[in-house]
Short mmCIF file of C-alpha atoms in Angstrom, two decimals:
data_model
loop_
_atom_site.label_atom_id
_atom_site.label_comp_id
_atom_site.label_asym_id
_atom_site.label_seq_id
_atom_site.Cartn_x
_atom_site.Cartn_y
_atom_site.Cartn_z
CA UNK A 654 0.00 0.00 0.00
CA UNK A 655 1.60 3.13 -1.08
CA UNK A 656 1.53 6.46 1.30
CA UNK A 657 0.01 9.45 -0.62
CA UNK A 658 -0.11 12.83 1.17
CA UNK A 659 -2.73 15.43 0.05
CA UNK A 660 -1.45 19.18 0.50
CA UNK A 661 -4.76 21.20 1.23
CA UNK A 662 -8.32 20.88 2.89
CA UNK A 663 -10.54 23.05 0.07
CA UNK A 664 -12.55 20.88 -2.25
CA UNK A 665 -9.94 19.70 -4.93
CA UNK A 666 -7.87 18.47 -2.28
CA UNK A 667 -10.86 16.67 -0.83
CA UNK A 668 -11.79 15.32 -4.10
CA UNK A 669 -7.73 14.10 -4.46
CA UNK A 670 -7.90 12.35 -1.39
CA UNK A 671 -10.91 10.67 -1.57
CA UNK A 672 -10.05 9.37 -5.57
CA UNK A 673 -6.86 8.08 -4.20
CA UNK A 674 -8.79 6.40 -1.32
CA UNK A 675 -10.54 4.63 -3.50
CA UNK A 676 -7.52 3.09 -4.80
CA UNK A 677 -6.31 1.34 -2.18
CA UNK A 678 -3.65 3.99 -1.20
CA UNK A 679 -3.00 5.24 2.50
CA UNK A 680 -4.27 8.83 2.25
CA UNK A 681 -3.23 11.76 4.76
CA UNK A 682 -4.45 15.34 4.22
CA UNK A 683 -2.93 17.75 6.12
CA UNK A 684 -4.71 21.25 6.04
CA UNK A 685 -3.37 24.32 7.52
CA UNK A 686 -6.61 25.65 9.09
CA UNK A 687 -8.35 23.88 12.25
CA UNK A 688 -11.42 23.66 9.55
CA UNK A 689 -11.62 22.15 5.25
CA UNK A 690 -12.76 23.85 2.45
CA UNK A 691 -10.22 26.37 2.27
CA UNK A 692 -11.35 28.77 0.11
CA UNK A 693 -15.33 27.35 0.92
CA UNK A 694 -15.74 27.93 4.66
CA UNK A 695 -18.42 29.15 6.93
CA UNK A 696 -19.31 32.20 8.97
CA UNK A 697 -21.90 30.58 12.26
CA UNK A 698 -22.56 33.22 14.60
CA UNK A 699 -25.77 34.48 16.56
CA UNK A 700 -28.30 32.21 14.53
CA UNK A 701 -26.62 33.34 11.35
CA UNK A 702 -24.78 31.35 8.90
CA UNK A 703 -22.56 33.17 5.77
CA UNK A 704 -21.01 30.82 3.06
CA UNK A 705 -17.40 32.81 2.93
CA UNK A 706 -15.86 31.57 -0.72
CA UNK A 707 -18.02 30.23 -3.80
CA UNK A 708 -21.63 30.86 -3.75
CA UNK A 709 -22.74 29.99 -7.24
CA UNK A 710 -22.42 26.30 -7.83
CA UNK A 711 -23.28 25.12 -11.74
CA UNK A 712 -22.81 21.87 -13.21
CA UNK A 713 -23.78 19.12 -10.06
CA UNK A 714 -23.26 16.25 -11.61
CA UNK A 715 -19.60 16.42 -11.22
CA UNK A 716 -20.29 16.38 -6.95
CA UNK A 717 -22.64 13.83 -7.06
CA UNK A 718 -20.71 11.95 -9.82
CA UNK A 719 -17.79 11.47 -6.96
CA UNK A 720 -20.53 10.15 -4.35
CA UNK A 721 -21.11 7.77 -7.37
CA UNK A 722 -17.67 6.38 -8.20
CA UNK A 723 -17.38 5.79 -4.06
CA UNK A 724 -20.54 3.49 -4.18
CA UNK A 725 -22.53 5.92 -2.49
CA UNK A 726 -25.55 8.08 -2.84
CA UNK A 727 -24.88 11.50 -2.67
CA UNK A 728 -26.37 13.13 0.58
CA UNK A 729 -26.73 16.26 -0.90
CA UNK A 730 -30.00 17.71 -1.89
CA UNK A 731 -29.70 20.23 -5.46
CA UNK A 732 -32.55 23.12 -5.64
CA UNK A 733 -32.67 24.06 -9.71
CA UNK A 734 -33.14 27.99 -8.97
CA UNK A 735 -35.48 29.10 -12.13
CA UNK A 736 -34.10 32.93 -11.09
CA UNK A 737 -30.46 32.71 -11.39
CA UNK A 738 -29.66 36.21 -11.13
CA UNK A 739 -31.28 39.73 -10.36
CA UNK A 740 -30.07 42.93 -12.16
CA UNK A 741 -30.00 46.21 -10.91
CA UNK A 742 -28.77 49.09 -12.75
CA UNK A 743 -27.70 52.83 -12.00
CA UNK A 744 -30.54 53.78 -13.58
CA UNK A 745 -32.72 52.15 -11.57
CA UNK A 746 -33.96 49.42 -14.06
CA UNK A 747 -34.33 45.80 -12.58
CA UNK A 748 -33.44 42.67 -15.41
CA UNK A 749 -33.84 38.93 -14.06
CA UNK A 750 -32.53 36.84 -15.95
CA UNK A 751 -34.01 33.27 -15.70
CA UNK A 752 -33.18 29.84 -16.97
CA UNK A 753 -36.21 30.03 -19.27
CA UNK A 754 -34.96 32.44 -22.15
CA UNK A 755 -38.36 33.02 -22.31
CA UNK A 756 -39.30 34.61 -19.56
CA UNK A 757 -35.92 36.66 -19.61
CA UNK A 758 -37.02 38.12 -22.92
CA UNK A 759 -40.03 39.01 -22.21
CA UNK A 760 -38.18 42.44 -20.32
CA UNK A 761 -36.11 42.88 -23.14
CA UNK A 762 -37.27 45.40 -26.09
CA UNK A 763 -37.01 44.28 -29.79
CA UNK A 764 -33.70 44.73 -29.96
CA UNK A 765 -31.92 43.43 -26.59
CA UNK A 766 -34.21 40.02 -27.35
CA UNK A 767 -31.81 39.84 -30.73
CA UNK A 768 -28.49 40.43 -28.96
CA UNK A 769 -29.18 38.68 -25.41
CA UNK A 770 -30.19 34.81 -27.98
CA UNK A 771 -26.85 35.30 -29.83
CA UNK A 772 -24.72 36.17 -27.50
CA UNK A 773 -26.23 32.90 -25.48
CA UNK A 774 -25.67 30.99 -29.21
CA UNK A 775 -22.27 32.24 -29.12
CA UNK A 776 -21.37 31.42 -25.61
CA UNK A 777 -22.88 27.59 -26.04
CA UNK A 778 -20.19 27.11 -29.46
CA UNK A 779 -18.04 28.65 -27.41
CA UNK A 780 -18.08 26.20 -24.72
CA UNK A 781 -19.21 23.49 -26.94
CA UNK A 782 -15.69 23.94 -28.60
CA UNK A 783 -13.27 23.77 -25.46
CA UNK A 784 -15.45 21.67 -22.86
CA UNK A 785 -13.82 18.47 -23.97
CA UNK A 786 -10.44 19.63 -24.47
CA UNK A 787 -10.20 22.09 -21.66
CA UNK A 788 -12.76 20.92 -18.69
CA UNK A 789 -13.17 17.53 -18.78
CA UNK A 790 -10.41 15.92 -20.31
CA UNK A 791 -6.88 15.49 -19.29
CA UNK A 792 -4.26 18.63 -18.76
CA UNK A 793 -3.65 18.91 -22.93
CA UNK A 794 -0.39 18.07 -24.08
CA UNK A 795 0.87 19.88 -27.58
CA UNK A 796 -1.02 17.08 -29.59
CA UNK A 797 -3.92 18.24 -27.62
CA UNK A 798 -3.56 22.13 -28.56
CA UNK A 799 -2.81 21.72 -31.88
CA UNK A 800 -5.98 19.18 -32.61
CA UNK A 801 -7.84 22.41 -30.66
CA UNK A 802 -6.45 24.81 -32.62
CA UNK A 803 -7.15 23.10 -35.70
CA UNK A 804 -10.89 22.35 -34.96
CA UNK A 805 -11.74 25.34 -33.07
CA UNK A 806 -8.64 28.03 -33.20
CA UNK A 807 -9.96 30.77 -35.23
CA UNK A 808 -13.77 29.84 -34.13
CA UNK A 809 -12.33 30.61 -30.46
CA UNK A 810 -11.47 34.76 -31.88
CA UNK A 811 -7.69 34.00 -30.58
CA UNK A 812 -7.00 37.91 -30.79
CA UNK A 813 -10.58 39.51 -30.04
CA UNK A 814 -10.74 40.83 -26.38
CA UNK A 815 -14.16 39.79 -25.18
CA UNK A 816 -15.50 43.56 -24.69
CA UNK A 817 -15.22 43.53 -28.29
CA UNK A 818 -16.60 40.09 -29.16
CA UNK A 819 -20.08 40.83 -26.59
CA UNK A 820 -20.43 44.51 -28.55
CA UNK A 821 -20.29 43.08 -32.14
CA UNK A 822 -23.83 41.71 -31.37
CA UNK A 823 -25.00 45.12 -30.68
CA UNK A 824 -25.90 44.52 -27.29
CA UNK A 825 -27.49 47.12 -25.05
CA UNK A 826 -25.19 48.73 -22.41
CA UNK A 827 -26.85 46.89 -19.87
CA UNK A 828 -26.95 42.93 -21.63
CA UNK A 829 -23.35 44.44 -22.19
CA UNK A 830 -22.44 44.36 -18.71
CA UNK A 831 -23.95 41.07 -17.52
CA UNK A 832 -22.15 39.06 -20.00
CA UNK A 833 -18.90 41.04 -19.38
CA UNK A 834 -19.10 39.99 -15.57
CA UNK A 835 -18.51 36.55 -16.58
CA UNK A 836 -15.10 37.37 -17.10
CA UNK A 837 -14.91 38.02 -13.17
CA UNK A 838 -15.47 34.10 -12.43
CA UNK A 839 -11.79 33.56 -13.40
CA UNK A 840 -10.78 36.80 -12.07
CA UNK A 841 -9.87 38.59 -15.30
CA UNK A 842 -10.55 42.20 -15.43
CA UNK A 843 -13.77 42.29 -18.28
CA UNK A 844 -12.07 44.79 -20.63
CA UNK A 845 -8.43 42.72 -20.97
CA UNK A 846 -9.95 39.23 -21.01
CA UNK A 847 -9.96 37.48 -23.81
CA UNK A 848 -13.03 36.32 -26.19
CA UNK A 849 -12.66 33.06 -25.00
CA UNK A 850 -13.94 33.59 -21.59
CA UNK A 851 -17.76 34.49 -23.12
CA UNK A 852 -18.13 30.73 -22.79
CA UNK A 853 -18.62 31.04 -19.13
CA UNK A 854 -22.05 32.39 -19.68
CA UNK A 855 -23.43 29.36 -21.15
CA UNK A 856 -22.57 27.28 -18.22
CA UNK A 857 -25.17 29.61 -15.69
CA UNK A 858 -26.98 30.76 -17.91
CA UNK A 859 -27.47 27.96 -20.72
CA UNK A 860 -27.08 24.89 -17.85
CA UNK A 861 -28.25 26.99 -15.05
CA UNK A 862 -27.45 26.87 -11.17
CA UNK A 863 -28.53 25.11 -8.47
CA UNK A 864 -28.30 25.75 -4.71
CA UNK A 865 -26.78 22.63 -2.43
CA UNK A 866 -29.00 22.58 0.78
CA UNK A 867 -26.90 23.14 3.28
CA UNK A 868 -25.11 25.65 1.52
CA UNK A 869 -21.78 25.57 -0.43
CA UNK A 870 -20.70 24.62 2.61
CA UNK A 871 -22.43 21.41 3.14
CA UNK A 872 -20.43 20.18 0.26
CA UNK A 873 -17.52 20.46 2.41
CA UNK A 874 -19.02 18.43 5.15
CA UNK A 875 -19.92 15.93 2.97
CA UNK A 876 -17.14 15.30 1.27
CA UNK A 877 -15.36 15.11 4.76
CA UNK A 878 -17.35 12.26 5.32
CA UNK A 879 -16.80 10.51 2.47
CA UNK A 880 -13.49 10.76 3.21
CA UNK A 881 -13.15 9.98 6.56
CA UNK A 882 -15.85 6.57 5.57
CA UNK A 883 -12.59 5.86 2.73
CA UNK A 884 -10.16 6.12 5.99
CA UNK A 885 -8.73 9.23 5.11
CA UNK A 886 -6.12 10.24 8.06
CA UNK A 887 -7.18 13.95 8.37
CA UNK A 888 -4.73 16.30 9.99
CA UNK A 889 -5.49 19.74 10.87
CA UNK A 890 -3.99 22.59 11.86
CA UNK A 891 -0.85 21.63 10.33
CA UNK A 892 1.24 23.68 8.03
CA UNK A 893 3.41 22.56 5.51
CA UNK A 894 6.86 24.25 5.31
CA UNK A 895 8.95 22.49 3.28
CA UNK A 896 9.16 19.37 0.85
CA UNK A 897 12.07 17.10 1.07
CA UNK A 898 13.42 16.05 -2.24
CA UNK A 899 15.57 12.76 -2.45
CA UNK A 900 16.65 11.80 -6.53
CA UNK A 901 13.57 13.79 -8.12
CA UNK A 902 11.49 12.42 -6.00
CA UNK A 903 9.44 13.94 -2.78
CA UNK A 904 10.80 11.34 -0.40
CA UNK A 905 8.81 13.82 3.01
CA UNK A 906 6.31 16.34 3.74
CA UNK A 907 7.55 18.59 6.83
CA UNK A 908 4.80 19.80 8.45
CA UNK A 909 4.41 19.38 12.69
CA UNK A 910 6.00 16.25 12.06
CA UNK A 911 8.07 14.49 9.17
CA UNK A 912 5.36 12.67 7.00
CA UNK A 913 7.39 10.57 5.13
CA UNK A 914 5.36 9.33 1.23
CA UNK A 915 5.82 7.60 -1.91
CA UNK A 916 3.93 10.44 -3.57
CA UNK A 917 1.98 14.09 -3.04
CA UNK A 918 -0.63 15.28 -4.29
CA UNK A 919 -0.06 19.54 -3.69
CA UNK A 920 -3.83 21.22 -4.01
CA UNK A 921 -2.11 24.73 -2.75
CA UNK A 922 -1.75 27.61 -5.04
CA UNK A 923 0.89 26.42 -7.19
CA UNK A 924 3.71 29.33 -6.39
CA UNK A 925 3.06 28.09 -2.32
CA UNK A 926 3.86 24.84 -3.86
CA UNK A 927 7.16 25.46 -5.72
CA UNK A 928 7.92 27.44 -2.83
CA UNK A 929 7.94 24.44 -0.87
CA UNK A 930 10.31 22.94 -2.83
CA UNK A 931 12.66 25.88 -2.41
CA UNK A 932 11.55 26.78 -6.26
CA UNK A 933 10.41 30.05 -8.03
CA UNK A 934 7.51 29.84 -10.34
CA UNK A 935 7.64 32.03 -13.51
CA UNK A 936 4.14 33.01 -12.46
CA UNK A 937 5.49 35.15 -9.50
CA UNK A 938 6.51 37.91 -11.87
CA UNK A 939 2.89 37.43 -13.98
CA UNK A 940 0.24 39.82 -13.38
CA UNK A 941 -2.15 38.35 -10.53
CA UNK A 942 -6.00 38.06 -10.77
CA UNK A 943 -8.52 40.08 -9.17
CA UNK A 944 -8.69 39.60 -5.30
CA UNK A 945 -12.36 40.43 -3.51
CA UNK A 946 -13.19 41.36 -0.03
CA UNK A 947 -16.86 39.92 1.07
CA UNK A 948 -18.45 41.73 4.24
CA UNK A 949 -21.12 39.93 6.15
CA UNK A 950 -24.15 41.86 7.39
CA UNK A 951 -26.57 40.41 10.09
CA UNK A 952 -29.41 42.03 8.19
CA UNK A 953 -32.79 42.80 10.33
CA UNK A 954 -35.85 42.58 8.11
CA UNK A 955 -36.36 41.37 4.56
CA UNK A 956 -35.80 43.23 1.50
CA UNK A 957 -38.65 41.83 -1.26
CA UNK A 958 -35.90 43.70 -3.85
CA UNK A 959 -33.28 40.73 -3.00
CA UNK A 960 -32.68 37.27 -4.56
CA UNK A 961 -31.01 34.62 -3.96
CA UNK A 962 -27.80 36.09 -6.32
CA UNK A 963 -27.95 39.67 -7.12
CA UNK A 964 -26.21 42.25 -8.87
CA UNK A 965 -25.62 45.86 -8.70
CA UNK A 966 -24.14 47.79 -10.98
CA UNK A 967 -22.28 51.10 -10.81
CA UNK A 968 -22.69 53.63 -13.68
CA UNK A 969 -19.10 53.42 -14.86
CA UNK A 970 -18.38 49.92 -14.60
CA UNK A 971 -14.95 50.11 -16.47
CA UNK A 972 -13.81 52.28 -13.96
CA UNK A 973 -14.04 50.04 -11.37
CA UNK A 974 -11.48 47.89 -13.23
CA UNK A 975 -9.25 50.64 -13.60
CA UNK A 976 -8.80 51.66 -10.34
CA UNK A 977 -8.30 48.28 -9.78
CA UNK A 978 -5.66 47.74 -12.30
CA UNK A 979 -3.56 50.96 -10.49
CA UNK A 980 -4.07 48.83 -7.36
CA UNK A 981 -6.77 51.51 -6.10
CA UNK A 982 -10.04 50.86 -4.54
CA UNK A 983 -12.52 51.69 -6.77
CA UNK A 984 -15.11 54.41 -5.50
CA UNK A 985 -18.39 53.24 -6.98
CA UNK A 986 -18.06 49.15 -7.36
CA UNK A 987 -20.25 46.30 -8.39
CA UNK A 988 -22.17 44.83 -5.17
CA UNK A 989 -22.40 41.29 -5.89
CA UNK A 990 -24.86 40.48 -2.90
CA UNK A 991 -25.79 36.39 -2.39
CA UNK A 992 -28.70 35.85 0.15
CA UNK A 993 -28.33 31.60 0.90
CA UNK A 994 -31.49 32.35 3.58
CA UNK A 995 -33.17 32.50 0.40
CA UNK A 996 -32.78 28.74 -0.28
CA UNK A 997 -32.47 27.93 3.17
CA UNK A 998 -34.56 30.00 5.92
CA UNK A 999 -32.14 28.31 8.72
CA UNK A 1000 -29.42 30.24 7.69
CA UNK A 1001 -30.91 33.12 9.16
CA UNK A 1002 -33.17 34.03 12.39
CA UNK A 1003 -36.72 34.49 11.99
CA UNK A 1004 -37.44 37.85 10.51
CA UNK A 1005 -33.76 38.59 9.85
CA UNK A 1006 -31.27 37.89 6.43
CA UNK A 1007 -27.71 37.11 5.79
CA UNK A 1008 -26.53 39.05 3.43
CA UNK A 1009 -23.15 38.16 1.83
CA UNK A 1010 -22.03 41.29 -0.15
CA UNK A 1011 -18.64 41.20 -2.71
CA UNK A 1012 -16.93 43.36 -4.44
CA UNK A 1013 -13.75 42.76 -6.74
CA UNK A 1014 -10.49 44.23 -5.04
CA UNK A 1015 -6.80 44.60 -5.65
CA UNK A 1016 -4.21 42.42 -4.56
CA UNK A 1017 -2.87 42.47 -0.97
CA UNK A 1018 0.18 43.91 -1.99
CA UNK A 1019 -1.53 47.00 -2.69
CA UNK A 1020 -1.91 48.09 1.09
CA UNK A 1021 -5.62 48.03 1.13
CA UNK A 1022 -7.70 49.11 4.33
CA UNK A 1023 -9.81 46.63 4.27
CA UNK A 1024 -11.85 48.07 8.04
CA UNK A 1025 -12.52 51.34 5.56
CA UNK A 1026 -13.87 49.19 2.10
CA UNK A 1027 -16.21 47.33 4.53
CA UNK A 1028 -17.31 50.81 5.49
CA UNK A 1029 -17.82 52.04 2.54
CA UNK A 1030 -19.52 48.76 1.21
CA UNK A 1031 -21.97 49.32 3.68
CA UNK A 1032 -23.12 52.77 3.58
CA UNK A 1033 -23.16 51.68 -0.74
CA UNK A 1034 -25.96 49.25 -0.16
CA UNK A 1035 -27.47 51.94 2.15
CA UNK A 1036 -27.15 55.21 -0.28
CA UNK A 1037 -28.78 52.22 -3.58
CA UNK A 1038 -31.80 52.03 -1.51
CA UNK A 1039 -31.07 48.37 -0.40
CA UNK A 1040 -30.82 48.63 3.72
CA UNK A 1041 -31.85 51.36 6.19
CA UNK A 1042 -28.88 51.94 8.84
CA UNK A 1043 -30.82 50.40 11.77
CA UNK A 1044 -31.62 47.10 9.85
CA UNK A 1045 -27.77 46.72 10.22
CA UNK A 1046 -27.29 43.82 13.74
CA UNK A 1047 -23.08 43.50 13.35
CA UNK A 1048 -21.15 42.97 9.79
CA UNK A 1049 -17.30 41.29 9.64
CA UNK A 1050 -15.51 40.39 6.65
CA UNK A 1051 -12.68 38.97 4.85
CA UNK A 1052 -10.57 40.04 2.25
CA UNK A 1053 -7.22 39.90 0.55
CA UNK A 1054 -5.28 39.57 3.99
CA UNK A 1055 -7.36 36.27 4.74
CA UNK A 1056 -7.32 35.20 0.88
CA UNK A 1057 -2.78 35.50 0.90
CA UNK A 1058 -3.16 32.99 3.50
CA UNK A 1059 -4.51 30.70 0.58
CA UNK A 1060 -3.40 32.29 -2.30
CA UNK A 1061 -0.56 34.08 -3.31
CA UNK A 1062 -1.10 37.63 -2.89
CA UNK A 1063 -4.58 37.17 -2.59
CA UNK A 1064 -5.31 36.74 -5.95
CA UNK A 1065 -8.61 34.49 -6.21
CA UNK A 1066 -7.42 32.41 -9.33
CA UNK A 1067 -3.93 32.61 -9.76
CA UNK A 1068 -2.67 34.45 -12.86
CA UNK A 1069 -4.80 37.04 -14.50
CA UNK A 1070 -6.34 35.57 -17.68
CA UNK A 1071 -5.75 38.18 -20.36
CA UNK A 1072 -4.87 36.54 -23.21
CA UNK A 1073 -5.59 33.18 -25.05
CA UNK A 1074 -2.54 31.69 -23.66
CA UNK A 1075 -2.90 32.99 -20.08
CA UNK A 1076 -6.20 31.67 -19.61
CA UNK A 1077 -4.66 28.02 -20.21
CA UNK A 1078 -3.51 26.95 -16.43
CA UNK A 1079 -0.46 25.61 -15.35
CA UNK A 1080 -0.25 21.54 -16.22
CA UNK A 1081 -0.91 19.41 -13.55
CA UNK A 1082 2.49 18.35 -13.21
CA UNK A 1083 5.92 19.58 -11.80
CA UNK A 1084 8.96 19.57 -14.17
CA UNK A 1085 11.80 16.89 -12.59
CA UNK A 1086 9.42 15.75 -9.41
CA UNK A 1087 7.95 12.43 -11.02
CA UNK A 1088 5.88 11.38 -7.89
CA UNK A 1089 4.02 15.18 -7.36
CA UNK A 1090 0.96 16.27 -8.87
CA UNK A 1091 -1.23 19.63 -8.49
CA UNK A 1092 -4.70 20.63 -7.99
CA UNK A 1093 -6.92 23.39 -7.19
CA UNK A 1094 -7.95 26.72 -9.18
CA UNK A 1095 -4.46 27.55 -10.30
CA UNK A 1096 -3.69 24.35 -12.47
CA UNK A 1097 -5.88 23.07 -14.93
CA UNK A 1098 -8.39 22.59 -15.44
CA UNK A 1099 -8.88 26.01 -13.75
CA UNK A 1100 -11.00 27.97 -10.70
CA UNK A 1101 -14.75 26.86 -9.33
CA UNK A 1102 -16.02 24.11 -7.67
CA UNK A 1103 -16.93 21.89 -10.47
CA UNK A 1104 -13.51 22.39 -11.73
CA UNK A 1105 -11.59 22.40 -8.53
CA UNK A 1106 -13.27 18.44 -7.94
CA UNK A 1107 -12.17 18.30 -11.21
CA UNK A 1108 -8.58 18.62 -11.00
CA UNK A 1109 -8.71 16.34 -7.66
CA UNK A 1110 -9.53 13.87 -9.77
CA UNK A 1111 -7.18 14.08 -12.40
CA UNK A 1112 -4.36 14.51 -10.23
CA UNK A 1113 -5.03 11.16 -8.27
CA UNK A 1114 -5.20 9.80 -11.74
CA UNK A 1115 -2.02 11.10 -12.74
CA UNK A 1116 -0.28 9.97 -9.16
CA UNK A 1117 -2.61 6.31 -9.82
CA UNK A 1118 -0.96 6.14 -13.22
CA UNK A 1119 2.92 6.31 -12.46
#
């Protein structure tokens, strides 16, 4: 029985230690935090409950396909929402946009109804195109990329930014700036990201979203019970600081103790990881993704303007990335605001609403003051009409400070994506370490939770297959 140490609690390290479970290995997983999920944890305080990293969870068949493959039923219970996201603009209109086109259209005139089915079109090619090569199959070799290049290159606009892609369907300012925000998923700034990334809107909005009871949260617990059922050893609170290296091999993991292995699995941003090895990653000197900081209100009351996921935009949206892009706060931001009491009334007291409210932020190195941004958050959702001042029980929050600990410089996904190439991630293996393989949102096949179980998965494979 080999020994197989998994680097990282969050869900593709979860997912890597459960697949390699499965095959007969002795699996440890030592996470940093007294709590898994990294990334995906949990605010509990005074009856209130706050989901702290991914909130939008698309394509479910990939979490209860691992249930599946373990010879269990999945005990996690997926609510289709038919509203997947509300719109609020400057100007005061409100656009839901549902997973019936239908009933999306009917609130669009003449015109938007035209631009809002081909840009959907568009987005479903799109993904159509790179699904197999990029999400679902294995990291892609040169063979790989130059089959995809030869089926799909030009049909993927390799030198059209995707600003310019969404306005050549003559889309109204407003359609503009919902399918722009896709680009924010991967943590690309809208106006630098390439065409590519307009595929992302035909995974929410062409396969739609669900919401796990239990929140994105549950999914951690229940994967932690999978894994403990498959005899996972589980160690917490212990942090890796170095990686012992014996004839290109990782012969020890130093964490509290020497963990000695016949192979790793790292799920940890993948500059932590080379760091561990007493390596630089070229990546260090590439531009890093957006960052976000999330404040948490105790909300008394209920707003009937709220969803479950809404959106609210500023006037100038550009600007917002420009500020951010001269590592500035920006003044007038988008409130992304996610309301999980809306799936699941336990999450909040009776008569009262969890509101978890993000905006997109520079990187840590950027000196933010994060206690003044969750100030001015707030009294934004109070001047847009959304809370009074005295609905307001406590707020906290996290931000770029509490993301570093998980991701270099805080950036949410690694490298920013602003080119064809650059929204390719890292391959899944290390250059002269034969028994090491990588997960998580910074390797392929990239950020989210369907792709972060994802690349769990593949990595055990790759470990299962040497």
């Amino acid at each position: 029985m080999r020994k197989v140490v998994v680097l990282g609690g969050g869900l593709a390290g979860l997912s890597a230690a459960i697949y390699l479970a499965l095959k007969e290995n002795q699996v440890i997983l030592v996470e940093q935090e007294p709590t898994l999920g990294g990334k995906a944890s949990e605010i509990v305080e005074d009856g209130f409950r706050f989901d702290t990293g991914p909130s939008v969870l698309t394509m479910p068949d990939v979490v209860t396909g691992i249930f599946q493959d373990a010879g269990y039923k999945c005990p996690i219970s997926f609510e289709p929402l038919e509203l997947l996201s509300r719109n609020i603009f400057s100007s005061g209109r409100v656009l839901d946009v549902y997973q019936d086109w239908e009933k999306t259209q009917e609130q669009l005139d003449p015109a938007e109804k035209v631009s809002f089915v081909q840009l959907l079109k568009e987005a479903r090619k799109l993904y159509v195109g790179a699904c197999e090569t990029f999400v679902f199959g294995r990291a892609p070799g040169i063979l790989s990329l130059f089959k995809y290049a030869i089926r799909y290159g030009f049909r993927s606009y390799p030198t059209m930014k995707l600003a310019s892609l969404i306005r050549s369907f003559n889309p109204s300012p407003d359609l503009e700036r919902i399918f722009l925000r896709f680009a924010t998923y991967l943590g690309a700034n809208p106006y630098l990201a390439p065409a590519i990334l307009h595929n992302i809107a035909w995974v929410e909005f062409g396969q739609g979203t669900v919401f796990p009871r239990g929140g994105m949260y549950g999914l951690v617990r229940a994967l932690e019970e999978l894994a403990v059922n498959l005899r996972v050893d589980i160690r917490r609170s212990a942090e890796v600081t170095h990686l012992e290296i014996n004839k290109g091999c990782i012969s020890s993991v130093v964490a509290d103790d020497q963990i000695k292995c016949d192979a790793v699995v790292s799920s940890l941003d993948i500059i932590r990881t080379y760091q561990l090895l007493g390596w630089r990653h070229r990546l260090e000197q590439a531009r890093p993704s957006l960052s976000g900081l999330v404040v948490f209100l105790a909300v008394r009351g209920h707003n009937p303007l709220m969803s479950h996921h809404t959106i609210s935009y500023p006037a100038n949206y550009r600007s917002e990335f420009d500020s951010i892009q001269l590592g500035e706060w920006p003044e007038d931001p988008t409130l992304y605001i996610y309301l999980s009491c809306r799936g699941d009334s336990g999450d909040a007291p009776l008569g009262c609403e969890n509101w978890f409210v993000m905006t997109n932020a520079p990187t840590v190195e950027h000196s933010i003051d994060e206690e003044r941004q969750t100030r001015r958050v707030t009294q934004l959702l109070i001047n847009r009409g959304f809370l009074e001042p005295e609905q307001i029980i406590w707020t906290k929050h996290l931000g770029p400070r509490h993301l570093a600990r998980m991701a270099y410089r805080g950036s949410i996904y690694g490298n920013a994506p602003d080119s064809l190439l650059s929204t390719l991630r890292p391959n899944n293996r290390v250059p002269g370490i034969s028994n090491l393989a990588l997960a998580g949102g910074t390797v392929f096949p990239g950020g989210g939770v369907p792709l972060a179980l994802l690349s769990g998965k593949e990595a055990a494979r790759v470990i299962e297959v040497k």
